[in-house]
Amino acid sequence: MAANNKKTFNVNGTTIELDEPQLQFDDDELLYEDSDAVGEGDAEFDAEFDGSLSAVQFDEDFEGELGLSEPDFSILTKYGDIPKLGIVDVSGDDSFGRKVISISACRLPSNKSYDHQLLLQYLLHVLDQYVQNDYVLVYFHYGLNSDNKLPLSWLVQAYKCFDRKYKKNLKALYIVHPTNFIKIMYSCMKVFISYKFGKKMVYVQSLDELKEFLDISQINIASAILKHDEDLRKSKQLTLMSRSGSAAPPLPTQEFGVSLEHIRDNKGRVVPPVVKQVVEFIRNNGMTTEHIFRRSANVLTVKEIQSQINHGSLVDLASYSDVHLAAVLLKAFLRELPEPLLTYALYDSVIGIQGIAVADRPGVVQIMLQDQLPENNYIVLRYVMEFLYEVSKHSEANHMTPSNLAIVFGPNLIWHQHDQVSLASLAPINQFTQILIEHSPVVFPTK
């Protein structure tokens, strides 16, 4: 037995002696060199009682989609200062539910001050977390100069490192503010670049044009890029292509990108016809489709259908033979509303859901929606959530549990009016959405 040392304490004028036991082990034993040294039971305990995720259970690899996986603190030393520079950034989802990863050339340091191989390794490290699912890349070219440009040999090496694992689910590579230099570089690299990969590249001349493909409010765009884009606009060197830049009023037949009030006033229905159409189509054809709402569809086809619907044309979804196309249209409708379906006014209440006891949340949400959500929004929300509740009942076949559906639909139901989306806000938003789906009969009681 280890010997005890005496410790003397003075408490309110009284002297007390206490034994101080000696530790029977070296505290170095607590420092594991290998994460495998931690037992599975400990890992499960940690995951179960992680306060930020306590109300959400994830299937598949949805933690990676959210960026909520267990943090890898080793990157702080493994990649030097590169993570701090913000060269590579994960910027939420596009309107089709695909993860958006941006790369900013203006944030590259001098090519003499850092290791190019570390940059490549860090880029692969970031992509590895998301390439299992559909994703898009946005490359902001402005700011690349003779001091920080990457050598052609590095670009060739990087392309070769991007094997099929990275290319398969890459749906688009948007090159923003391209110059003749980058077009020449592409020509030089054509011998290495496959035809299929080349078709995914899209030159985007302005941020207004980028809005045609993405919600750029989610992207952490450097101030230098914003200023450059504004300078180009003022100097009239760009042809603005964004529909949002048009002063023309919306068409009476329009359903995408307009308010619920506009649709009600022109269509005579509170639930938009396109929402009813896609819901009924999926209900009849896709309730057991694996990963319904998680897959993407052809962007050009989606745009074509949206244009037809906005111009009042009837669209036969069955003729496309793709239930995922209908699923994407529903997400796109919600995401393109001028104001989110849950409204800006409810944003703080939604984020505050984690401060409410789990057992009380369904009742609190029910009262919140009935008291604070506009009638049109409430009716449409109820229609969609009751449908998703039906979808979740087929989760054994489609793998879309309430929590997985919440991950897909949460960012499409509410977002901040001014701030960019943050990964920290996704957890409460998805928890709130899971309540809407999982407890739909309670949250939306029948009268």
Tab-separated table of N, CA and C in Angstrom, residues 216-333:
chain	number	residue	atom	x	y	z
A	216	ILE	N	-26.193	31.908	-52.767
A	216	ILE	CA	-24.850	32.360	-52.395
A	216	ILE	C	-24.800	32.963	-51.004
A	217	SER	N	-25.961	33.217	-50.380
A	217	SER	CA	-25.939	33.743	-49.008
A	217	SER	C	-25.356	32.731	-48.041
A	218	GLN	N	-25.328	31.454	-48.439
A	218	GLN	CA	-24.763	30.411	-47.577
A	218	GLN	C	-23.238	30.330	-47.679
A	219	ILE	N	-22.678	30.961	-48.705
A	219	ILE	CA	-21.252	30.815	-48.963
A	219	ILE	C	-20.480	31.957	-48.307
A	220	ASN	N	-19.404	31.617	-47.649
A	220	ASN	CA	-18.548	32.618	-47.016
A	220	ASN	C	-17.632	33.227	-48.083
A	221	ILE	N	-18.160	34.217	-48.786
A	221	ILE	CA	-17.425	34.834	-49.896
A	221	ILE	C	-16.519	35.932	-49.346
A	222	ALA	N	-15.254	35.892	-49.726
A	222	ALA	CA	-14.290	36.880	-49.242
A	222	ALA	C	-14.687	38.282	-49.688
A	223	SER	N	-14.398	39.263	-48.848
A	223	SER	CA	-14.751	40.655	-49.159
A	223	SER	C	-14.079	41.125	-50.451
A	224	ALA	N	-12.870	40.633	-50.717
A	224	ALA	CA	-12.170	41.017	-51.941
A	224	ALA	C	-12.930	40.555	-53.179
A	225	ILE	N	-13.544	39.381	-53.102
A	225	ILE	CA	-14.329	38.862	-54.228
A	225	ILE	C	-15.596	39.687	-54.407
A	226	LEU	N	-16.250	40.027	-53.305
A	226	LEU	CA	-17.461	40.845	-53.380
A	226	LEU	C	-17.159	42.198	-54.019
A	227	LYS	N	-16.048	42.797	-53.616
A	227	LYS	CA	-15.677	44.105	-54.165
A	227	LYS	C	-15.356	43.992	-55.655
A	228	HIS	N	-14.630	42.943	-56.027
A	228	HIS	CA	-14.291	42.728	-57.431
A	228	HIS	C	-15.549	42.566	-58.275
A	229	ASP	N	-16.502	41.797	-57.762
A	229	ASP	CA	-17.741	41.582	-58.499
A	229	ASP	C	-18.508	42.895	-58.665
A	230	GLU	N	-18.536	43.704	-57.603
A	230	GLU	CA	-19.221	44.991	-57.671
A	230	GLU	C	-18.524	45.931	-58.649
A	231	ASP	N	-17.206	45.906	-58.666
A	231	ASP	CA	-16.454	46.745	-59.608
A	231	ASP	C	-16.766	46.354	-61.052
A	232	LEU	N	-16.847	45.051	-61.297
A	232	LEU	CA	-17.176	44.590	-62.645
A	232	LEU	C	-18.582	45.026	-63.045
A	233	ARG	N	-19.482	44.967	-62.085
A	233	ARG	CA	-20.852	45.388	-62.366
A	233	ARG	C	-20.892	46.870	-62.743
A	234	LYS	N	-20.206	47.681	-61.954
A	234	LYS	CA	-20.222	49.125	-62.186
A	234	LYS	C	-19.562	49.491	-63.507
A	235	SER	N	-18.543	48.757	-63.868
A	235	SER	CA	-17.842	49.072	-65.112
A	235	SER	C	-18.526	48.475	-66.339
A	236	LYS	N	-19.618	47.770	-66.108
A	236	LYS	CA	-20.432	47.188	-67.198
A	236	LYS	C	-19.637	46.198	-68.033
A	237	GLN	N	-18.746	45.469	-67.383
A	237	GLN	CA	-17.971	44.456	-68.101
A	237	GLN	C	-18.664	43.102	-68.098
A	238	LEU	N	-19.810	43.034	-67.359
A	238	LEU	CA	-20.537	41.770	-67.296
A	238	LEU	C	-21.904	41.897	-67.947
A	239	THR	N	-22.401	40.820	-68.463
A	239	THR	CA	-23.791	40.734	-68.871
A	239	THR	C	-24.528	40.017	-67.760
A	240	LEU	N	-25.358	40.782	-67.022
A	240	LEU	CA	-26.029	40.191	-65.872
A	240	LEU	C	-27.064	39.178	-66.348
A	241	MET	N	-27.004	37.985	-65.741
A	241	MET	CA	-27.865	36.900	-66.189
A	241	MET	C	-28.842	36.438	-65.118
A	242	SER	N	-28.802	37.053	-63.947
A	242	SER	CA	-29.631	36.557	-62.848
A	242	SER	C	-31.085	36.959	-63.009
A	243	ARG	N	-31.992	36.028	-62.880
A	243	ARG	CA	-33.413	36.358	-62.914
A	243	ARG	C	-33.788	37.295	-61.783
A	244	SER	N	-33.087	37.154	-60.641
A	244	SER	CA	-33.420	37.986	-59.490
A	244	SER	C	-33.092	39.446	-59.754
A	245	GLY	N	-32.222	39.706	-60.773
A	245	GLY	CA	-31.876	41.078	-61.080
A	245	GLY	C	-32.920	41.752	-61.948
A	246	SER	N	-33.896	41.004	-62.437
A	246	SER	CA	-34.910	41.585	-63.297
A	246	SER	C	-35.956	42.316	-62.485
A	247	ALA	N	-36.385	43.477	-63.003
A	247	ALA	CA	-37.402	44.264	-62.305
A	247	ALA	C	-38.802	43.847	-62.723
A	248	ALA	N	-38.920	42.917	-63.664
A	248	ALA	CA	-40.229	42.488	-64.151
A	248	ALA	C	-40.990	41.778	-63.041
A	249	PRO	N	-42.292	42.026	-62.909
A	249	PRO	CA	-43.093	41.348	-61.875
A	249	PRO	C	-43.231	39.876	-62.204
A	250	PRO	N	-43.517	39.040	-61.213
A	250	PRO	CA	-43.677	37.605	-61.489
A	250	PRO	C	-44.905	37.353	-62.352
A	251	LEU	N	-44.850	36.257	-63.090
A	251	LEU	CA	-45.978	35.871	-63.926
A	251	LEU	C	-47.145	35.424	-63.063
A	252	PRO	N	-48.378	35.641	-63.500
A	252	PRO	CA	-49.534	35.164	-62.715
A	252	PRO	C	-49.521	33.651	-62.520
A	253	THR	N	-48.925	32.946	-63.477
A	253	THR	CA	-48.887	31.476	-63.400
A	253	THR	C	-47.702	30.953	-62.593
A	254	GLN	N	-46.818	31.839	-62.157
A	254	GLN	CA	-45.559	31.418	-61.525
A	254	GLN	C	-45.804	30.787	-60.165
A	255	GLU	N	-45.048	29.690	-59.871
A	255	GLU	CA	-45.136	29.022	-58.571
A	255	GLU	C	-43.785	28.921	-57.877
A	256	PHE	N	-42.706	28.836	-58.627
A	256	PHE	CA	-41.374	28.794	-58.026
A	256	PHE	C	-40.849	30.218	-57.866
A	257	GLY	N	-40.315	30.510	-56.678
A	257	GLY	CA	-39.694	31.808	-56.445
A	257	GLY	C	-40.662	32.932	-56.129
A	258	VAL	N	-41.911	32.599	-55.820
A	258	VAL	CA	-42.895	33.621	-55.452
A	258	VAL	C	-43.514	33.246	-54.111
A	259	SER	N	-44.222	34.194	-53.513
A	259	SER	CA	-44.801	33.972	-52.184
A	259	SER	C	-46.032	33.079	-52.250
A	260	LEU	N	-46.400	32.521	-51.112
A	260	LEU	CA	-47.619	31.716	-51.030
A	260	LEU	C	-48.839	32.571	-51.325
A	261	GLU	N	-48.783	33.847	-50.942
A	261	GLU	CA	-49.900	34.753	-51.193
A	261	GLU	C	-50.090	34.963	-52.697
A	262	HIS	N	-48.982	35.094	-53.434
A	262	HIS	CA	-49.057	35.260	-54.882
A	262	HIS	C	-49.731	34.047	-55.517
A	263	ILE	N	-49.360	32.850	-55.073
A	263	ILE	CA	-49.937	31.628	-55.625
A	263	ILE	C	-51.412	31.531	-55.262
A	264	ARG	N	-51.751	31.854	-54.025
A	264	ARG	CA	-53.156	31.797	-53.594
A	264	ARG	C	-54.010	32.776	-54.393
A	265	ASP	N	-53.509	33.999	-54.587
A	265	ASP	CA	-54.283	35.030	-55.285
A	265	ASP	C	-54.474	34.702	-56.759
A	266	ASN	N	-53.500	34.017	-57.370
A	266	ASN	CA	-53.574	33.745	-58.806
A	266	ASN	C	-54.078	32.348	-59.131
A	267	LYS	N	-53.877	31.409	-58.200
A	267	LYS	CA	-54.301	30.032	-58.443
A	267	LYS	C	-55.577	29.677	-57.686
A	268	GLY	N	-55.905	30.494	-56.692
A	268	GLY	CA	-57.102	30.222	-55.905
A	268	GLY	C	-56.944	29.074	-54.937
A	269	ARG	N	-55.701	28.690	-54.635
A	269	ARG	CA	-55.443	27.565	-53.730
A	269	ARG	C	-54.352	27.947	-52.739
A	270	VAL	N	-54.512	27.509	-51.497
A	270	VAL	CA	-53.490	27.795	-50.491
A	270	VAL	C	-52.302	26.864	-50.679
A	271	VAL	N	-52.570	25.568	-50.832
A	271	VAL	CA	-51.484	24.623	-51.116
A	271	VAL	C	-51.174	24.718	-52.608
A	272	PRO	N	-49.966	25.134	-52.964
A	272	PRO	CA	-49.629	25.324	-54.371
A	272	PRO	C	-49.856	24.065	-55.195
A	273	PRO	N	-50.399	24.193	-56.409
A	273	PRO	CA	-50.649	23.014	-57.248
A	273	PRO	C	-49.417	22.148	-57.471
A	274	VAL	N	-48.224	22.776	-57.631
A	274	VAL	CA	-47.026	21.982	-57.871
A	274	VAL	C	-46.686	21.132	-56.646
A	275	VAL	N	-46.941	21.644	-55.446
A	275	VAL	CA	-46.677	20.878	-54.232
A	275	VAL	C	-47.600	19.662	-54.182
A	276	LYS	N	-48.874	19.880	-54.468
A	276	LYS	CA	-49.815	18.759	-54.469
A	276	LYS	C	-49.445	17.737	-55.540
A	277	GLN	N	-49.013	18.229	-56.688
A	277	GLN	CA	-48.680	17.325	-57.787
A	277	GLN	C	-47.511	16.415	-57.441
A	278	VAL	N	-46.440	16.985	-56.894
A	278	VAL	CA	-45.268	16.153	-56.586
A	278	VAL	C	-45.547	15.230	-55.402
A	279	VAL	N	-46.317	15.710	-54.429
A	279	VAL	CA	-46.649	14.856	-53.281
A	279	VAL	C	-47.455	13.652	-53.730
A	280	GLU	N	-48.468	13.877	-54.560
A	280	GLU	CA	-49.290	12.765	-55.029
A	280	GLU	C	-48.482	11.811	-55.906
A	281	PHE	N	-47.573	12.363	-56.705
A	281	PHE	CA	-46.752	11.511	-57.558
A	281	PHE	C	-45.852	10.612	-56.710
A	282	ILE	N	-45.226	11.178	-55.701
A	282	ILE	CA	-44.345	10.372	-54.843
A	282	ILE	C	-45.167	9.394	-54.018
A	283	ARG	N	-46.314	9.828	-53.549
A	283	ARG	CA	-47.171	8.937	-52.754
A	283	ARG	C	-47.566	7.703	-53.560
A	284	ASN	N	-47.778	7.877	-54.838
A	284	ASN	CA	-48.207	6.760	-55.689
A	284	ASN	C	-47.051	5.970	-56.283
A	285	ASN	N	-45.848	6.562	-56.313
A	285	ASN	CA	-44.761	5.905	-57.044
A	285	ASN	C	-43.451	5.752	-56.275
A	286	GLY	N	-43.288	6.450	-55.147
A	286	GLY	CA	-41.959	6.456	-54.558
A	286	GLY	C	-41.853	6.302	-53.064
A	287	MET	N	-42.900	5.837	-52.399
A	287	MET	CA	-42.855	5.774	-50.931
A	287	MET	C	-41.813	4.784	-50.416
A	288	THR	N	-41.504	3.781	-51.189
A	288	THR	CA	-40.503	2.797	-50.758
A	288	THR	C	-39.195	2.934	-51.522
A	289	THR	N	-39.046	4.012	-52.285
A	289	THR	CA	-37.810	4.229	-53.043
A	289	THR	C	-36.662	4.520	-52.086
A	290	GLU	N	-35.570	3.804	-52.233
A	290	GLU	CA	-34.436	3.950	-51.321
A	290	GLU	C	-33.855	5.359	-51.392
A	291	HIS	N	-33.691	5.967	-50.211
A	291	HIS	CA	-33.107	7.305	-50.060
A	291	HIS	C	-33.887	8.379	-50.820
A	292	ILE	N	-35.201	8.236	-50.869
A	292	ILE	CA	-36.014	9.265	-51.482
A	292	ILE	C	-35.783	10.601	-50.763
A	293	PHE	N	-35.656	11.667	-51.507
A	293	PHE	CA	-35.344	13.021	-51.053
A	293	PHE	C	-33.857	13.241	-50.787
A	294	ARG	N	-33.070	12.173	-50.839
A	294	ARG	CA	-31.640	12.331	-50.584
A	294	ARG	C	-30.837	12.394	-51.879
A	295	ARG	N	-31.417	11.894	-52.962
A	295	ARG	CA	-30.726	11.864	-54.240
A	295	ARG	C	-30.991	13.153	-55.017
A	296	SER	N	-30.065	13.467	-55.916
A	296	SER	CA	-30.235	14.656	-56.755
A	296	SER	C	-30.828	14.253	-58.099
A	297	ALA	N	-31.106	15.268	-58.926
A	297	ALA	CA	-31.621	15.034	-60.272
A	297	ALA	C	-30.855	15.934	-61.230
A	298	ASN	N	-31.049	15.705	-62.515
A	298	ASN	CA	-30.374	16.507	-63.523
A	298	ASN	C	-30.798	17.970	-63.398
A	299	VAL	N	-29.819	18.863	-63.238
A	299	VAL	CA	-30.108	20.278	-62.990
A	299	VAL	C	-30.872	20.892	-64.149
A	300	LEU	N	-30.458	20.601	-65.372
A	300	LEU	CA	-31.112	21.191	-66.535
A	300	LEU	C	-32.564	20.740	-66.644
A	301	THR	N	-32.818	19.475	-66.303
A	301	THR	CA	-34.198	18.977	-66.341
A	301	THR	C	-35.053	19.668	-65.293
A	302	VAL	N	-34.498	19.852	-64.101
A	302	VAL	CA	-35.231	20.548	-63.039
A	302	VAL	C	-35.564	21.972	-63.475
A	303	LYS	N	-34.583	22.683	-64.035
A	303	LYS	CA	-34.808	24.051	-64.498
A	303	LYS	C	-35.870	24.097	-65.592
A	304	GLU	N	-35.830	23.129	-66.464
A	304	GLU	CA	-36.799	23.067	-67.570
A	304	GLU	C	-38.220	22.908	-67.035
A	305	ILE	N	-38.384	21.990	-66.081
A	305	ILE	CA	-39.721	21.763	-65.517
A	305	ILE	C	-40.195	22.991	-64.748
A	306	GLN	N	-39.294	23.610	-63.975
A	306	GLN	CA	-39.673	24.813	-63.238
A	306	GLN	C	-40.149	25.902	-64.192
A	307	SER	N	-39.445	26.063	-65.300
A	307	SER	CA	-39.828	27.082	-66.276
A	307	SER	C	-41.191	26.772	-66.878
A	308	GLN	N	-41.439	25.511	-67.193
A	308	GLN	CA	-42.733	25.120	-67.763
A	308	GLN	C	-43.864	25.407	-66.784
A	309	ILE	N	-43.645	25.046	-65.518
A	309	ILE	CA	-44.675	25.282	-64.506
A	309	ILE	C	-44.902	26.775	-64.296
A	310	ASN	N	-43.815	27.545	-64.254
A	310	ASN	CA	-43.947	28.989	-64.053
A	310	ASN	C	-44.684	29.669	-65.202
A	311	HIS	N	-44.630	29.080	-66.374
A	311	HIS	CA	-45.319	29.657	-67.533
A	311	HIS	C	-46.700	29.039	-67.747
A	312	GLY	N	-47.133	28.247	-66.776
A	312	GLY	CA	-48.499	27.719	-66.813
A	312	GLY	C	-48.680	26.446	-67.591
A	313	SER	N	-47.604	25.821	-68.023
A	313	SER	CA	-47.717	24.574	-68.780
A	313	SER	C	-47.948	23.398	-67.843
A	314	LEU	N	-48.702	22.420	-68.331
A	314	LEU	CA	-48.914	21.203	-67.563
A	314	LEU	C	-47.721	20.274	-67.759
A	315	VAL	N	-47.240	19.710	-66.672
A	315	VAL	CA	-46.078	18.825	-66.714
A	315	VAL	C	-46.495	17.424	-66.280
A	316	ASP	N	-46.181	16.441	-67.093
A	316	ASP	CA	-46.458	15.045	-66.757
A	316	ASP	C	-45.208	14.438	-66.133
A	317	LEU	N	-45.177	14.364	-64.816
A	317	LEU	CA	-43.996	13.850	-64.125
A	317	LEU	C	-43.730	12.398	-64.473
A	318	ALA	N	-44.781	11.651	-64.763
A	318	ALA	CA	-44.604	10.233	-65.077
A	318	ALA	C	-43.776	10.040	-66.342
A	319	SER	N	-43.811	11.012	-67.233
A	319	SER	CA	-43.080	10.871	-68.494
A	319	SER	C	-41.570	10.917	-68.294
A	320	TYR	N	-41.122	11.404	-67.119
A	320	TYR	CA	-39.682	11.477	-66.846
A	320	TYR	C	-39.156	10.205	-66.174
A	321	SER	N	-40.060	9.370	-65.689
A	321	SER	CA	-39.684	8.076	-65.086
A	321	SER	C	-38.603	8.221	-64.020
A	322	ASP	N	-38.728	9.271	-63.193
A	322	ASP	CA	-37.715	9.508	-62.156
A	322	ASP	C	-38.389	10.119	-60.942
A	323	VAL	N	-38.613	9.293	-59.924
A	323	VAL	CA	-39.277	9.784	-58.719
A	323	VAL	C	-38.394	10.768	-57.967
A	324	HIS	N	-37.066	10.646	-58.127
A	324	HIS	CA	-36.157	11.582	-57.455
A	324	HIS	C	-36.305	12.995	-58.028
A	325	LEU	N	-36.698	13.091	-59.275
A	325	LEU	CA	-36.931	14.398	-59.885
A	325	LEU	C	-38.074	15.121	-59.174
A	326	ALA	N	-39.144	14.402	-58.884
A	326	ALA	CA	-40.272	14.990	-58.152
A	326	ALA	C	-39.844	15.403	-56.749
A	327	ALA	N	-39.021	14.581	-56.109
A	327	ALA	CA	-38.546	14.895	-54.767
A	327	ALA	C	-37.713	16.174	-54.768
A	328	VAL	N	-36.871	16.336	-55.767
A	328	VAL	CA	-36.042	17.541	-55.881
A	328	VAL	C	-36.914	18.771	-56.105
A	329	LEU	N	-37.979	18.636	-56.890
A	329	LEU	CA	-38.869	19.768	-57.144
A	329	LEU	C	-39.523	20.258	-55.856
A	330	LEU	N	-39.893	19.346	-54.958
A	330	LEU	CA	-40.491	19.761	-53.690
A	330	LEU	C	-39.488	20.529	-52.844
A	331	LYS	N	-38.256	20.032	-52.766
A	331	LYS	CA	-37.225	20.743	-52.005
A	331	LYS	C	-36.920	22.097	-52.636
A	332	ALA	N	-36.875	22.142	-53.963
A	332	ALA	CA	-36.582	23.400	-54.649
A	332	ALA	C	-37.679	24.427	-54.417
A	333	PHE	N	-38.932	23.973	-54.420
A	333	PHE	CA	-40.036	24.911	-54.165
A	333	PHE	C	-39.881	25.564	-52.800
